[in-house]
Amino acid sequence: MTPAPLPFHPSPKKPDIILPQGACDAHCHVFGPSARFPFAPQRTYTPIDAPKETLFELHRHLGIDRSVLVQASCHGTDNSAMMDAIAAAGGRYRGIAMVDREISETELAELHEGGVRGVRFNFVTHLGAPADLDAIRAITEKIIPLGWHAVVHFDAHRLERLAPFLRELRLPMVIDHMGRIDASAGVDQPAFRLLLKLMEDERFWVKVCGSERLSRAGPPFVDAAAYGALLVERFPDRVLWGTDWPHPNIKQHMPDDGALVDLLEIIAPRPELLRALLVDNPTRLYWPETL
Ligand code: 0GY
Protein backbone atom coordinates (compact mmCIF):
# COMPACT_ATOMS: atom_id res chain seq x y z
CA MET A 1 0.00 0.00 0.00
CA THR A 2 1.28 3.53 -0.74
CA PRO A 3 1.93 5.44 2.48
CA ALA A 4 -0.41 8.35 3.24
CA PRO A 5 0.91 11.64 1.83
CA LEU A 6 2.54 14.03 4.27
CA PRO A 7 0.36 17.06 5.00
CA PHE A 8 1.69 20.49 4.08
CA HIS A 9 3.05 22.60 6.93
CA PRO A 10 0.10 23.79 9.05
CA SER A 11 1.60 27.11 10.22
CA PRO A 12 4.60 28.32 8.22
CA LYS A 13 6.78 30.95 9.87
CA LYS A 14 6.72 34.58 8.81
CA PRO A 15 9.80 34.99 6.60
CA ASP A 16 12.72 36.95 8.03
CA ILE A 17 13.14 38.72 4.72
CA ILE A 18 10.65 41.14 3.23
CA LEU A 19 9.91 40.34 -0.38
CA PRO A 20 9.85 43.09 -3.02
CA GLN A 21 6.51 44.40 -4.19
CA GLY A 22 5.09 42.21 -6.97
CA ALA A 23 6.98 39.11 -5.77
CA CYS A 24 5.86 36.03 -7.68
CA ASP A 25 5.69 32.39 -6.57
CA ALA A 26 6.29 30.88 -10.02
CA HIS A 27 5.76 27.25 -9.05
CA CYS A 28 2.95 25.96 -6.87
CA HIS A 29 -0.16 23.86 -7.24
CA VAL A 30 -3.78 23.58 -6.23
CA PHE A 31 -5.18 20.11 -5.59
CA GLY A 32 -8.92 19.64 -5.66
CA PRO A 33 -10.84 19.89 -3.50
CA SER A 34 -11.37 16.41 -4.87
CA ALA A 35 -15.14 16.46 -4.23
CA ARG A 36 -15.37 19.29 -6.79
CA PHE A 37 -12.30 18.62 -8.95
CA PRO A 38 -11.65 14.83 -8.95
CA PHE A 39 -8.12 13.57 -9.48
CA ALA A 40 -7.18 11.82 -12.73
CA PRO A 41 -7.85 8.06 -12.80
CA GLN A 42 -4.35 7.38 -14.21
CA ARG A 43 -2.51 9.38 -11.48
CA THR A 44 0.48 7.84 -9.69
CA TYR A 45 -0.30 9.45 -6.31
CA THR A 46 -3.26 10.94 -4.50
CA PRO A 47 -2.39 14.15 -2.70
CA ILE A 48 -4.14 15.82 0.19
CA ASP A 49 -6.63 18.45 -0.96
CA ALA A 50 -4.86 21.80 -1.28
CA PRO A 51 -7.53 24.30 -2.28
CA LYS A 52 -7.05 27.80 -3.65
CA GLU A 53 -8.22 29.55 -0.47
CA THR A 54 -5.38 27.95 1.52
CA LEU A 55 -2.86 28.93 -1.15
CA PHE A 56 -4.12 32.52 -1.28
CA GLU A 57 -3.79 32.77 2.50
CA LEU A 58 -0.27 31.33 2.38
CA HIS A 59 0.76 33.87 -0.26
CA ARG A 60 -0.63 36.74 1.85
CA HIS A 61 1.27 35.43 4.87
CA LEU A 62 4.58 35.13 2.97
CA GLY A 63 4.30 38.52 1.22
CA ILE A 64 3.78 37.07 -2.25
CA ASP A 65 1.64 39.16 -4.62
CA ARG A 66 1.57 37.07 -7.81
CA SER A 67 1.83 33.42 -8.72
CA VAL A 68 2.10 30.87 -11.50
CA LEU A 69 0.09 27.71 -10.86
CA VAL A 70 1.56 24.60 -12.41
CA GLN A 71 -0.70 21.74 -13.43
CA ALA A 72 0.37 18.61 -11.56
CA SER A 73 0.18 15.07 -12.88
CA CYS A 74 -2.44 14.00 -10.31
CA HIS A 75 -4.99 16.15 -12.17
CA GLY A 76 -3.83 14.91 -15.59
CA THR A 77 -4.95 17.15 -18.46
CA ASP A 78 -8.04 18.34 -16.61
CA ASN A 79 -6.88 21.86 -15.78
CA SER A 80 -10.16 22.96 -14.19
CA ALA A 81 -9.01 23.23 -10.54
CA MET A 82 -6.10 25.38 -11.67
CA MET A 83 -8.28 27.52 -13.96
CA ASP A 84 -10.79 28.05 -11.15
CA ALA A 85 -8.00 29.30 -8.87
CA ILE A 86 -6.55 31.64 -11.52
CA ALA A 87 -10.01 33.08 -12.20
CA ALA A 88 -10.44 33.84 -8.50
CA ALA A 89 -7.15 35.73 -8.31
CA GLY A 90 -8.08 38.71 -10.46
CA GLY A 91 -5.19 38.66 -12.96
CA ARG A 92 -2.46 38.19 -10.34
CA TYR A 93 -2.08 34.47 -11.12
CA ARG A 94 -1.11 32.73 -14.34
CA GLY A 95 -0.98 29.03 -15.19
CA ILE A 96 0.98 26.27 -16.85
CA ALA A 97 -1.34 23.61 -18.26
CA MET A 98 -1.01 19.99 -19.24
CA VAL A 99 -2.76 19.25 -22.53
CA ASP A 100 -3.42 16.39 -24.93
CA ARG A 101 -1.81 16.28 -28.32
CA GLU A 102 -5.22 16.72 -29.96
CA ILE A 103 -5.99 20.01 -28.23
CA SER A 104 -7.71 22.45 -30.62
CA GLU A 105 -6.90 26.08 -31.33
CA THR A 106 -10.19 27.07 -29.69
CA GLU A 107 -9.37 25.18 -26.50
CA LEU A 108 -5.90 26.74 -26.41
CA ALA A 109 -7.43 30.19 -26.90
CA GLU A 110 -9.76 29.54 -23.95
CA LEU A 111 -6.83 28.52 -21.76
CA HIS A 112 -4.97 31.67 -22.83
CA GLU A 113 -7.98 33.82 -21.99
CA GLY A 114 -8.07 32.12 -18.57
CA GLY A 115 -4.41 32.99 -17.85
CA VAL A 116 -2.39 30.02 -19.15
CA ARG A 117 0.99 30.91 -20.66
CA GLY A 118 2.68 27.55 -21.12
CA VAL A 119 2.45 23.77 -21.19
CA ARG A 120 4.25 21.30 -18.94
CA PHE A 121 5.91 18.04 -19.93
CA ASN A 122 6.92 15.45 -17.34
CA PHE A 123 9.87 13.05 -17.52
CA VAL A 124 9.91 12.07 -13.86
CA THR A 125 9.73 8.33 -13.28
CA HIS A 126 7.57 8.44 -10.16
CA LEU A 127 4.97 10.54 -12.03
CA GLY A 128 4.27 7.97 -14.75
CA ALA A 129 5.23 7.36 -18.37
CA PRO A 130 7.51 10.04 -19.83
CA ALA A 131 5.93 12.55 -22.18
CA ASP A 132 5.79 11.42 -25.81
CA LEU A 133 8.34 13.28 -27.95
CA ASP A 134 6.16 13.42 -31.07
CA ALA A 135 3.29 14.79 -29.01
CA ILE A 136 5.61 17.44 -27.58
CA ARG A 137 6.68 18.47 -31.09
CA ALA A 138 3.03 18.74 -32.16
CA ILE A 139 1.91 20.63 -29.03
CA THR A 140 4.80 23.08 -29.03
CA GLU A 141 4.14 24.00 -32.67
CA LYS A 142 0.53 24.76 -31.68
CA ILE A 143 1.46 26.99 -28.74
CA ILE A 144 4.25 29.00 -30.38
CA PRO A 145 1.77 31.39 -32.06
CA LEU A 146 0.33 32.18 -28.62
CA GLY A 147 3.76 33.24 -27.32
CA TRP A 148 3.73 30.44 -24.73
CA HIS A 149 6.68 28.44 -23.41
CA ALA A 150 7.25 24.85 -22.33
CA VAL A 151 7.98 23.80 -18.76
CA VAL A 152 10.08 20.64 -18.60
CA HIS A 153 10.28 18.51 -15.49
CA PHE A 154 12.80 15.66 -15.54
CA ASP A 155 14.92 13.41 -13.36
CA ALA A 156 18.55 14.52 -13.56
CA HIS A 157 19.73 11.25 -15.10
CA ARG A 158 17.46 11.78 -18.10
CA LEU A 159 18.98 15.10 -19.14
CA GLU A 160 21.79 13.70 -21.23
CA ARG A 161 19.35 11.93 -23.57
CA LEU A 162 16.76 14.67 -23.43
CA ALA A 163 19.03 17.66 -24.15
CA PRO A 164 19.40 17.16 -27.94
CA PHE A 165 15.62 16.88 -28.25
CA LEU A 166 15.01 20.02 -26.20
CA ARG A 167 17.51 21.93 -28.33
CA GLU A 168 15.35 21.12 -31.39
CA LEU A 169 12.27 22.86 -29.99
CA ARG A 170 11.58 26.37 -31.19
CA LEU A 171 10.22 28.05 -28.07
CA PRO A 172 11.42 29.19 -24.63
CA MET A 173 11.77 26.33 -22.13
CA VAL A 174 11.71 26.50 -18.34
CA ILE A 175 13.43 23.68 -16.46
CA ASP A 176 11.80 22.69 -13.17
CA HIS A 177 13.63 22.34 -9.86
CA MET A 178 17.21 22.92 -11.12
CA GLY A 179 16.91 19.75 -13.18
CA ARG A 180 16.40 17.71 -9.96
CA ILE A 181 20.14 17.23 -9.52
CA ASP A 182 21.52 15.56 -6.39
CA ALA A 183 22.75 18.33 -4.09
CA SER A 184 25.37 16.04 -2.57
CA ALA A 185 27.05 15.30 -5.92
CA GLY A 186 28.80 18.65 -6.43
CA VAL A 187 28.83 21.23 -9.20
CA ASP A 188 30.90 18.97 -11.43
CA GLN A 189 28.23 16.24 -11.58
CA PRO A 190 27.37 15.62 -15.27
CA ALA A 191 23.73 16.69 -15.00
CA PHE A 192 24.59 20.04 -13.45
CA ARG A 193 27.31 20.72 -15.99
CA LEU A 194 24.86 19.90 -18.74
CA LEU A 195 22.26 22.18 -17.16
CA LEU A 196 24.78 25.04 -17.16
CA LYS A 197 25.61 24.28 -20.77
CA LEU A 198 21.93 24.32 -21.79
CA MET A 199 21.47 27.62 -20.01
CA GLU A 200 24.05 29.22 -22.27
CA ASP A 201 21.31 28.97 -24.93
CA GLU A 202 19.00 31.92 -24.30
CA ARG A 203 15.86 29.89 -24.92
CA PHE A 204 16.34 28.13 -21.58
CA TRP A 205 15.22 29.32 -18.16
CA VAL A 206 15.53 27.45 -14.87
CA LYS A 207 13.56 27.40 -11.64
CA VAL A 208 15.88 27.68 -8.67
CA CYS A 209 13.42 26.06 -6.30
CA GLY A 210 12.86 22.53 -5.08
CA SER A 211 15.79 22.75 -2.65
CA GLU A 212 13.82 20.47 -0.33
CA ARG A 213 13.75 17.84 -3.13
CA LEU A 214 17.41 18.12 -4.11
CA SER A 215 18.87 18.36 -0.63
CA ARG A 216 20.58 15.38 0.93
CA ALA A 217 21.53 17.26 4.10
CA GLY A 218 17.91 17.94 5.13
CA PRO A 219 16.41 21.13 6.58
CA PRO A 220 17.09 23.97 6.05
CA PHE A 221 18.25 22.58 2.65
CA VAL A 222 21.23 24.93 2.40
CA ASP A 223 23.21 22.33 0.44
CA ALA A 224 20.73 22.62 -2.45
CA ALA A 225 20.30 26.40 -2.21
CA ALA A 226 23.98 26.80 -3.11
CA TYR A 227 23.23 25.49 -6.62
CA GLY A 228 20.41 28.01 -6.92
CA ALA A 229 22.81 30.79 -5.94
CA LEU A 230 25.22 29.75 -8.66
CA LEU A 231 22.48 29.71 -11.30
CA VAL A 232 21.12 33.10 -10.23
CA GLU A 233 24.58 34.68 -10.28
CA ARG A 234 25.34 33.31 -13.74
CA PHE A 235 21.94 33.71 -15.41
CA PRO A 236 20.18 36.47 -13.44
CA ASP A 237 17.62 37.26 -16.14
CA ARG A 238 16.46 33.66 -16.83
CA VAL A 239 15.75 32.30 -13.37
CA LEU A 240 12.43 31.86 -11.58
CA TRP A 241 11.56 30.73 -8.06
CA GLY A 242 8.56 29.13 -6.38
CA THR A 243 7.45 27.51 -3.15
CA ASP A 244 6.22 24.27 -4.77
CA TRP A 245 3.39 24.31 -2.20
CA PRO A 246 1.74 21.93 -1.25
CA HIS A 247 4.87 19.85 -1.90
CA PRO A 248 3.51 16.63 -3.45
CA ASN A 249 5.48 13.44 -2.86
CA ILE A 250 7.72 14.88 -0.17
CA LYS A 251 8.41 11.79 1.89
CA GLN A 252 10.65 12.90 4.73
CA HIS A 253 10.99 16.59 5.58
CA MET A 254 7.90 18.63 4.79
CA PRO A 255 9.29 22.15 4.44
CA ASP A 256 8.11 25.22 6.28
CA ASP A 257 7.23 27.59 3.42
CA GLY A 258 8.41 30.61 5.39
CA ALA A 259 11.82 28.97 5.82
CA LEU A 260 11.92 28.27 2.07
CA VAL A 261 11.45 32.00 1.48
CA ASP A 262 14.34 32.67 3.88
CA LEU A 263 16.57 30.46 1.68
CA LEU A 264 16.37 33.31 -0.85
CA GLU A 265 19.01 35.08 1.28
CA ILE A 266 21.41 32.44 -0.06
CA ILE A 267 19.90 32.00 -3.52
CA ALA A 268 19.63 35.70 -4.41
CA PRO A 269 21.89 37.49 -1.93
CA ARG A 270 21.72 41.01 -3.41
CA PRO A 271 18.59 43.18 -3.82
CA GLU A 272 18.97 43.44 -7.61
CA LEU A 273 19.20 39.64 -7.92
CA LEU A 274 16.16 39.14 -5.69
CA ARG A 275 14.18 41.67 -7.70
CA ALA A 276 15.10 40.02 -11.00
CA LEU A 277 14.23 36.56 -9.66
CA LEU A 278 10.93 37.42 -8.02
CA VAL A 279 9.60 40.38 -9.97
CA ASP A 280 11.23 41.29 -13.29
CA ASN A 281 11.75 37.79 -14.72
CA PRO A 282 8.21 36.54 -13.97
CA THR A 283 6.85 39.79 -15.42
CA ARG A 284 8.73 39.25 -18.69
CA LEU A 285 7.49 35.70 -19.03
CA TYR A 286 3.97 35.90 -17.60
CA TRP A 287 2.82 39.54 -17.66
CA PRO A 288 4.75 41.05 -20.61
CA GLU A 289 1.77 43.28 -21.43
CA THR A 290 2.50 45.27 -18.24
CA LEU A 291 6.02 46.24 -19.33
C1 0GY B 1 6.36 19.20 -8.30
C2 0GY B 1 6.97 17.90 -8.14
C3 0GY B 1 6.33 16.71 -8.11
C4 0GY B 1 5.05 16.45 -8.64
C5 0GY B 1 4.57 16.97 -9.76
O1 0GY B 1 3.17 16.94 -11.59
C6 0GY B 1 3.37 16.50 -10.47
O2 0GY B 1 2.62 15.69 -9.95
O3 0GY B 1 5.18 17.94 -10.36
C7 0GY B 1 7.05 15.55 -7.57
O4 0GY B 1 6.43 14.53 -7.28
O5 0GY B 1 8.27 15.62 -7.38
O6 0GY B 1 6.87 20.03 -9.06
O7 0GY B 1 5.35 19.46 -7.69
Tab-separated table of N, CA, C and O in Angstrom, residues 68-140:
chain	number	residue	atom	x	y	z
A	68	VAL	N	2.325	31.707	-10.319
A	68	VAL	CA	2.099	30.866	-11.499
A	68	VAL	C	1.751	29.469	-10.989
A	68	VAL	O	2.570	28.813	-10.330
A	69	LEU	N	0.527	29.041	-11.274
A	69	LEU	CA	0.091	27.707	-10.863
A	69	LEU	C	0.511	26.713	-11.929
A	69	LEU	O	0.334	26.963	-13.129
A	70	VAL	N	1.049	25.606	-11.485
A	70	VAL	CA	1.557	24.600	-12.410
A	70	VAL	C	0.675	23.364	-12.294
A	70	VAL	O	0.464	22.840	-11.186
A	71	GLN	N	0.152	22.936	-13.434
A	71	GLN	CA	-0.699	21.743	-13.433
A	71	GLN	C	0.128	20.531	-13.015
A	71	GLN	O	1.212	20.290	-13.556
A	72	ALA	N	-0.364	19.791	-12.045
A	72	ALA	CA	0.366	18.615	-11.561
A	72	ALA	C	-0.242	17.348	-12.153
A	72	ALA	O	-1.424	17.307	-12.517
A	73	SER	N	0.575	16.304	-12.213
A	73	SER	CA	0.183	15.066	-12.880
A	73	SER	C	-1.062	14.425	-12.254
A	73	SER	O	-1.807	13.739	-12.941
A	74	CYS	N	-1.291	14.652	-10.962
A	74	CYS	CA	-2.439	13.998	-10.310
A	74	CYS	C	-3.776	14.506	-10.851
A	74	CYS	O	-4.805	13.852	-10.667
A	75	HIS	N	-3.771	15.668	-11.522
A	75	HIS	CA	-4.993	16.154	-12.174
A	75	HIS	C	-4.972	15.875	-13.680
A	75	HIS	O	-5.899	16.285	-14.392
A	76	GLY	N	-3.907	15.247	-14.164
A	76	GLY	CA	-3.827	14.914	-15.592
A	76	GLY	C	-3.991	16.156	-16.462
A	76	GLY	O	-3.458	17.228	-16.147
A	77	THR	N	-4.748	16.000	-17.565
A	77	THR	CA	-4.946	17.150	-18.465
A	77	THR	C	-6.268	17.880	-18.173
A	77	THR	O	-6.707	18.690	-18.975
A	78	ASP	N	-6.866	17.577	-17.034
A	78	ASP	CA	-8.038	18.341	-16.613
A	78	ASP	C	-7.540	19.524	-15.772
A	78	ASP	O	-7.217	19.382	-14.591
A	79	ASN	N	-7.476	20.679	-16.423
A	79	ASN	CA	-6.877	21.855	-15.779
A	79	ASN	C	-7.890	22.665	-14.962
A	79	ASN	O	-7.599	23.792	-14.567
A	80	SER	N	-9.088	22.098	-14.700
A	80	SER	CA	-10.161	22.959	-14.187
A	80	SER	C	-9.915	23.475	-12.773
A	80	SER	O	-10.294	24.614	-12.474
A	81	ALA	N	-9.275	22.710	-11.900
A	81	ALA	CA	-9.006	23.231	-10.541
A	81	ALA	C	-8.067	24.425	-10.638
A	81	ALA	O	-8.255	25.450	-9.970
A	82	MET	N	-7.060	24.295	-11.491
A	82	MET	CA	-6.098	25.384	-11.674
A	82	MET	C	-6.780	26.615	-12.281
A	82	MET	O	-6.583	27.745	-11.821
A	83	MET	N	-7.624	26.397	-13.299
A	83	MET	CA	-8.283	27.522	-13.964
A	83	MET	C	-9.234	28.245	-12.999
A	83	MET	O	-9.352	29.471	-13.021
A	84	ASP	N	-9.881	27.468	-12.149
A	84	ASP	CA	-10.785	28.051	-11.155
A	84	ASP	C	-10.000	28.955	-10.191
A	84	ASP	O	-10.444	30.054	-9.853
A	85	ALA	N	-8.824	28.508	-9.807
A	85	ALA	CA	-8.000	29.302	-8.873
A	85	ALA	C	-7.495	30.578	-9.556
A	85	ALA	O	-7.523	31.663	-8.975
A	86	ILE	N	-7.062	30.449	-10.804
A	86	ILE	CA	-6.552	31.637	-11.515
A	86	ILE	C	-7.682	32.666	-11.654
A	86	ILE	O	-7.481	33.866	-11.438
A	87	ALA	N	-8.874	32.171	-11.993
A	87	ALA	CA	-10.013	33.085	-12.199
A	87	ALA	C	-10.345	33.839	-10.917
A	87	ALA	O	-10.796	34.986	-10.957
A	88	ALA	N	-10.098	33.208	-9.776
A	88	ALA	CA	-10.445	33.838	-8.495
A	88	ALA	C	-9.383	34.842	-8.050
A	88	ALA	O	-9.574	35.542	-7.056
A	89	ALA	N	-8.272	34.901	-8.772
A	89	ALA	CA	-7.151	35.725	-8.306
A	89	ALA	C	-7.045	37.067	-9.028
A	89	ALA	O	-6.079	37.812	-8.811
A	90	GLY	N	-8.008	37.376	-9.875
A	90	GLY	CA	-8.082	38.708	-10.462
A	90	GLY	C	-6.862	39.148	-11.249
A	90	GLY	O	-6.414	40.285	-11.093
A	91	GLY	N	-6.291	38.263	-12.077
A	91	GLY	CA	-5.188	38.665	-12.956
A	91	GLY	C	-3.817	38.557	-12.306
A	91	GLY	O	-2.794	38.736	-12.967
A	92	ARG	N	-3.774	38.269	-11.020
A	92	ARG	CA	-2.464	38.185	-10.339
A	92	ARG	C	-1.836	36.798	-10.462
A	92	ARG	O	-0.706	36.589	-10.059
A	93	TYR	N	-2.604	35.824	-10.970
A	93	TYR	CA	-2.076	34.470	-11.121
A	93	TYR	C	-2.141	34.062	-12.593
A	93	TYR	O	-3.083	34.411	-13.303
A	94	ARG	N	-1.150	33.327	-13.013
A	94	ARG	CA	-1.112	32.732	-14.339
A	94	ARG	C	-1.025	31.214	-14.163
A	94	ARG	O	-0.924	30.705	-13.051
A	95	GLY	N	-1.002	30.485	-15.297
A	95	GLY	CA	-0.984	29.032	-15.186
A	95	GLY	C	-0.146	28.360	-16.252
A	95	GLY	O	0.091	28.922	-17.336
A	96	ILE	N	0.311	27.172	-15.921
A	96	ILE	CA	0.985	26.270	-16.854
A	96	ILE	C	0.126	25.020	-16.918
A	96	ILE	O	-0.077	24.348	-15.897
A	97	ALA	N	-0.380	24.699	-18.111
A	97	ALA	CA	-1.345	23.607	-18.256
A	97	ALA	C	-0.659	22.315	-18.691
A	97	ALA	O	0.496	22.317	-19.140
A	98	MET	N	-1.379	21.227	-18.550
A	98	MET	CA	-1.011	19.986	-19.236
A	98	MET	C	-2.129	19.734	-20.243
A	98	MET	O	-3.308	19.885	-19.908
A	99	VAL	N	-1.751	19.389	-21.470
A	99	VAL	CA	-2.763	19.249	-22.527
A	99	VAL	C	-2.511	17.980	-23.344
A	99	VAL	O	-1.383	17.463	-23.379
A	100	ASP	N	-3.554	17.518	-24.005
A	100	ASP	CA	-3.425	16.389	-24.925
A	100	ASP	C	-2.924	16.877	-26.272
A	100	ASP	O	-3.149	18.032	-26.645
A	101	ARG	N	-2.325	15.959	-26.990
A	101	ARG	CA	-1.813	16.285	-28.318
A	101	ARG	C	-2.891	16.832	-29.250
A	101	ARG	O	-2.638	17.680	-30.096
A	102	GLU	N	-4.122	16.352	-29.048
A	102	GLU	CA	-5.223	16.721	-29.959
A	102	GLU	C	-5.845	18.065	-29.623
A	102	GLU	O	-6.819	18.476	-30.275
A	103	ILE	N	-5.335	18.762	-28.651
A	103	ILE	CA	-5.994	20.010	-28.234
A	103	ILE	C	-6.194	20.952	-29.429
A	103	ILE	O	-5.316	21.060	-30.297
A	104	SER	N	-7.378	21.589	-29.463
A	104	SER	CA	-7.707	22.447	-30.619
A	104	SER	C	-7.264	23.882	-30.354
A	104	SER	O	-7.019	24.286	-29.213
A	105	GLU	N	-7.243	24.655	-31.441
A	105	GLU	CA	-6.903	26.085	-31.327
A	105	GLU	C	-7.885	26.804	-30.413
A	105	GLU	O	-7.510	27.679	-29.639
A	106	THR	N	-9.163	26.421	-30.529
A	106	THR	CA	-10.191	27.070	-29.694
A	106	THR	C	-9.943	26.777	-28.219
A	106	THR	O	-10.028	27.672	-27.373
A	107	GLU	N	-9.626	25.522	-27.906
A	107	GLU	CA	-9.369	25.182	-26.496
A	107	GLU	C	-8.135	25.915	-25.979
A	107	GLU	O	-8.100	26.394	-24.835
A	108	LEU	N	-7.110	26.022	-26.823
A	108	LEU	CA	-5.903	26.744	-26.407
A	108	LEU	C	-6.221	28.212	-26.166
A	108	LEU	O	-5.749	28.812	-25.198
A	109	ALA	N	-7.066	28.776	-27.062
A	109	ALA	CA	-7.428	30.193	-26.898
A	109	ALA	C	-8.184	30.405	-25.584
A	109	ALA	O	-7.995	31.406	-24.894
A	110	GLU	N	-9.026	29.427	-25.223
A	110	GLU	CA	-9.762	29.539	-23.948
A	110	GLU	C	-8.807	29.502	-22.768
A	110	GLU	O	-8.941	30.251	-21.807
A	111	LEU	N	-7.822	28.604	-22.845
A	111	LEU	CA	-6.831	28.523	-21.763
A	111	LEU	C	-6.058	29.842	-21.669
A	111	LEU	O	-5.807	30.356	-20.575
A	112	HIS	N	-5.706	30.389	-22.826
A	112	HIS	CA	-4.973	31.665	-22.829
A	112	HIS	C	-5.809	32.760	-22.169
A	112	HIS	O	-5.320	33.493	-21.300
A	113	GLU	N	-7.050	32.827	-22.563
A	113	GLU	CA	-7.983	33.819	-21.992
A	113	GLU	C	-8.067	33.646	-20.465
A	113	GLU	O	-8.144	34.609	-19.721
A	114	GLY	N	-7.999	32.405	-20.008
A	114	GLY	CA	-8.074	32.122	-18.572
A	114	GLY	C	-6.755	32.297	-17.844
A	114	GLY	O	-6.687	32.068	-16.632
A	115	GLY	N	-5.676	32.678	-18.553
A	115	GLY	CA	-4.412	32.989	-17.850
A	115	GLY	C	-3.271	32.017	-18.076
A	115	GLY	O	-2.189	32.174	-17.493
A	116	VAL	N	-3.470	30.993	-18.910
A	116	VAL	CA	-2.387	30.024	-19.145
A	116	VAL	C	-1.360	30.622	-20.111
A	116	VAL	O	-1.711	31.291	-21.079
A	117	ARG	N	-0.076	30.368	-19.815
A	117	ARG	CA	0.987	30.913	-20.664
A	117	ARG	C	2.028	29.845	-21.043
A	117	ARG	O	3.094	30.166	-21.574
A	118	GLY	N	1.728	28.589	-20.748
A	118	GLY	CA	2.676	27.551	-21.120
A	118	GLY	C	2.110	26.170	-20.861
A	118	GLY	O	1.029	26.006	-20.280
A	119	VAL	N	2.860	25.168	-21.341
A	119	VAL	CA	2.455	23.767	-21.191
A	119	VAL	C	3.587	23.006	-20.529
A	119	VAL	O	4.767	23.279	-20.784
A	120	ARG	N	3.230	22.057	-19.680
A	120	ARG	CA	4.249	21.304	-18.942
A	120	ARG	C	4.374	19.882	-19.454
A	120	ARG	O	3.363	19.230	-19.772
A	121	PHE	N	5.631	19.419	-19.520
A	121	PHE	CA	5.914	18.038	-19.926
A	121	PHE	C	6.733	17.369	-18.833
A	121	PHE	O	7.739	17.910	-18.374
A	122	ASN	N	6.295	16.168	-18.456
A	122	ASN	CA	6.919	15.450	-17.343
A	122	ASN	C	7.781	14.290	-17.812
A	122	ASN	O	7.340	13.470	-18.624
A	123	PHE	N	8.984	14.206	-17.289
A	123	PHE	CA	9.866	13.054	-17.519
A	123	PHE	C	10.416	12.600	-16.172
A	123	PHE	O	11.622	12.452	-16.003
A	124	VAL	N	9.510	12.444	-15.220
A	124	VAL	CA	9.908	12.066	-13.863
A	124	VAL	C	9.317	10.689	-13.596
A	124	VAL	O	8.098	10.516	-13.646
A	125	THR	N	10.164	9.730	-13.338
A	125	THR	CA	9.734	8.332	-13.283
A	125	THR	C	8.567	8.120	-12.321
A	125	THR	O	7.601	7.434	-12.657
A	126	HIS	N	8.631	8.735	-11.132
A	126	HIS	CA	7.567	8.439	-10.163
A	126	HIS	C	6.238	9.124	-10.526
A	126	HIS	O	5.240	8.898	-9.853
A	127	LEU	N	6.229	9.894	-11.621
A	127	LEU	CA	4.973	10.538	-12.034
A	127	LEU	C	4.330	9.849	-13.232
A	127	LEU	O	3.346	10.336	-13.772
A	128	GLY	N	4.905	8.729	-13.671
A	128	GLY	CA	4.269	7.966	-14.749
A	128	GLY	C	5.119	7.923	-16.000
A	128	GLY	O	6.301	8.282	-15.983
A	129	ALA	N	4.493	7.512	-17.105
A	129	ALA	CA	5.225	7.359	-18.370
A	129	ALA	C	5.751	8.720	-18.824
A	129	ALA	O	5.059	9.729	-18.681
A	130	PRO	N	6.978	8.759	-19.355
A	130	PRO	CA	7.512	10.036	-19.828
A	130	PRO	C	6.686	10.585	-20.981
A	130	PRO	O	6.066	9.832	-21.738
A	131	ALA	N	6.682	11.911	-21.103
A	131	ALA	CA	5.931	12.551	-22.181
A	131	ALA	C	6.420	12.032	-23.527
A	131	ALA	O	7.602	11.731	-23.700
A	132	ASP	N	5.485	11.945	-24.479
A	132	ASP	CA	5.788	11.422	-25.811
A	132	ASP	C	6.424	12.533	-26.665
A	132	ASP	O	5.878	13.627	-26.778
A	133	LEU	N	7.582	12.227	-27.253
A	133	LEU	CA	8.335	13.276	-27.949
A	133	LEU	C	7.585	13.818	-29.169
A	133	LEU	O	7.593	15.027	-29.418
A	134	ASP	N	6.921	12.936	-29.906
A	134	ASP	CA	6.158	13.419	-31.067
A	134	ASP	C	5.011	14.327	-30.629
A	134	ASP	O	4.712	15.327	-31.290
A	135	ALA	N	4.380	13.937	-29.522
A	135	ALA	CA	3.287	14.787	-29.007
A	135	ALA	C	3.849	16.146	-28.593
A	135	ALA	O	3.228	17.184	-28.845
A	136	ILE	N	5.018	16.155	-28.000
A	136	ILE	CA	5.610	17.439	-27.583
A	136	ILE	C	5.881	18.309	-28.809
A	136	ILE	O	5.590	19.511	-28.812
A	137	ARG	N	6.420	17.695	-29.854
A	137	ARG	CA	6.676	18.465	-31.093
A	137	ARG	C	5.369	19.094	-31.591
A	137	ARG	O	5.318	20.270	-31.928
A	138	ALA	N	4.315	18.256	-31.626
A	138	ALA	CA	3.033	18.744	-32.158
A	138	ALA	C	2.460	19.851	-31.265
A	138	ALA	O	2.008	20.890	-31.754
A	139	ILE	N	2.506	19.644	-29.952
A	139	ILE	CA	1.909	20.629	-29.032
A	139	ILE	C	2.702	21.934	-29.067
A	139	ILE	O	2.130	23.026	-29.116
A	140	THR	N	4.021	21.832	-29.079
A	140	THR	CA	4.801	23.081	-29.032
A	140	THR	C	4.571	23.900	-30.302
A	140	THR	O	4.485	25.117	-30.239
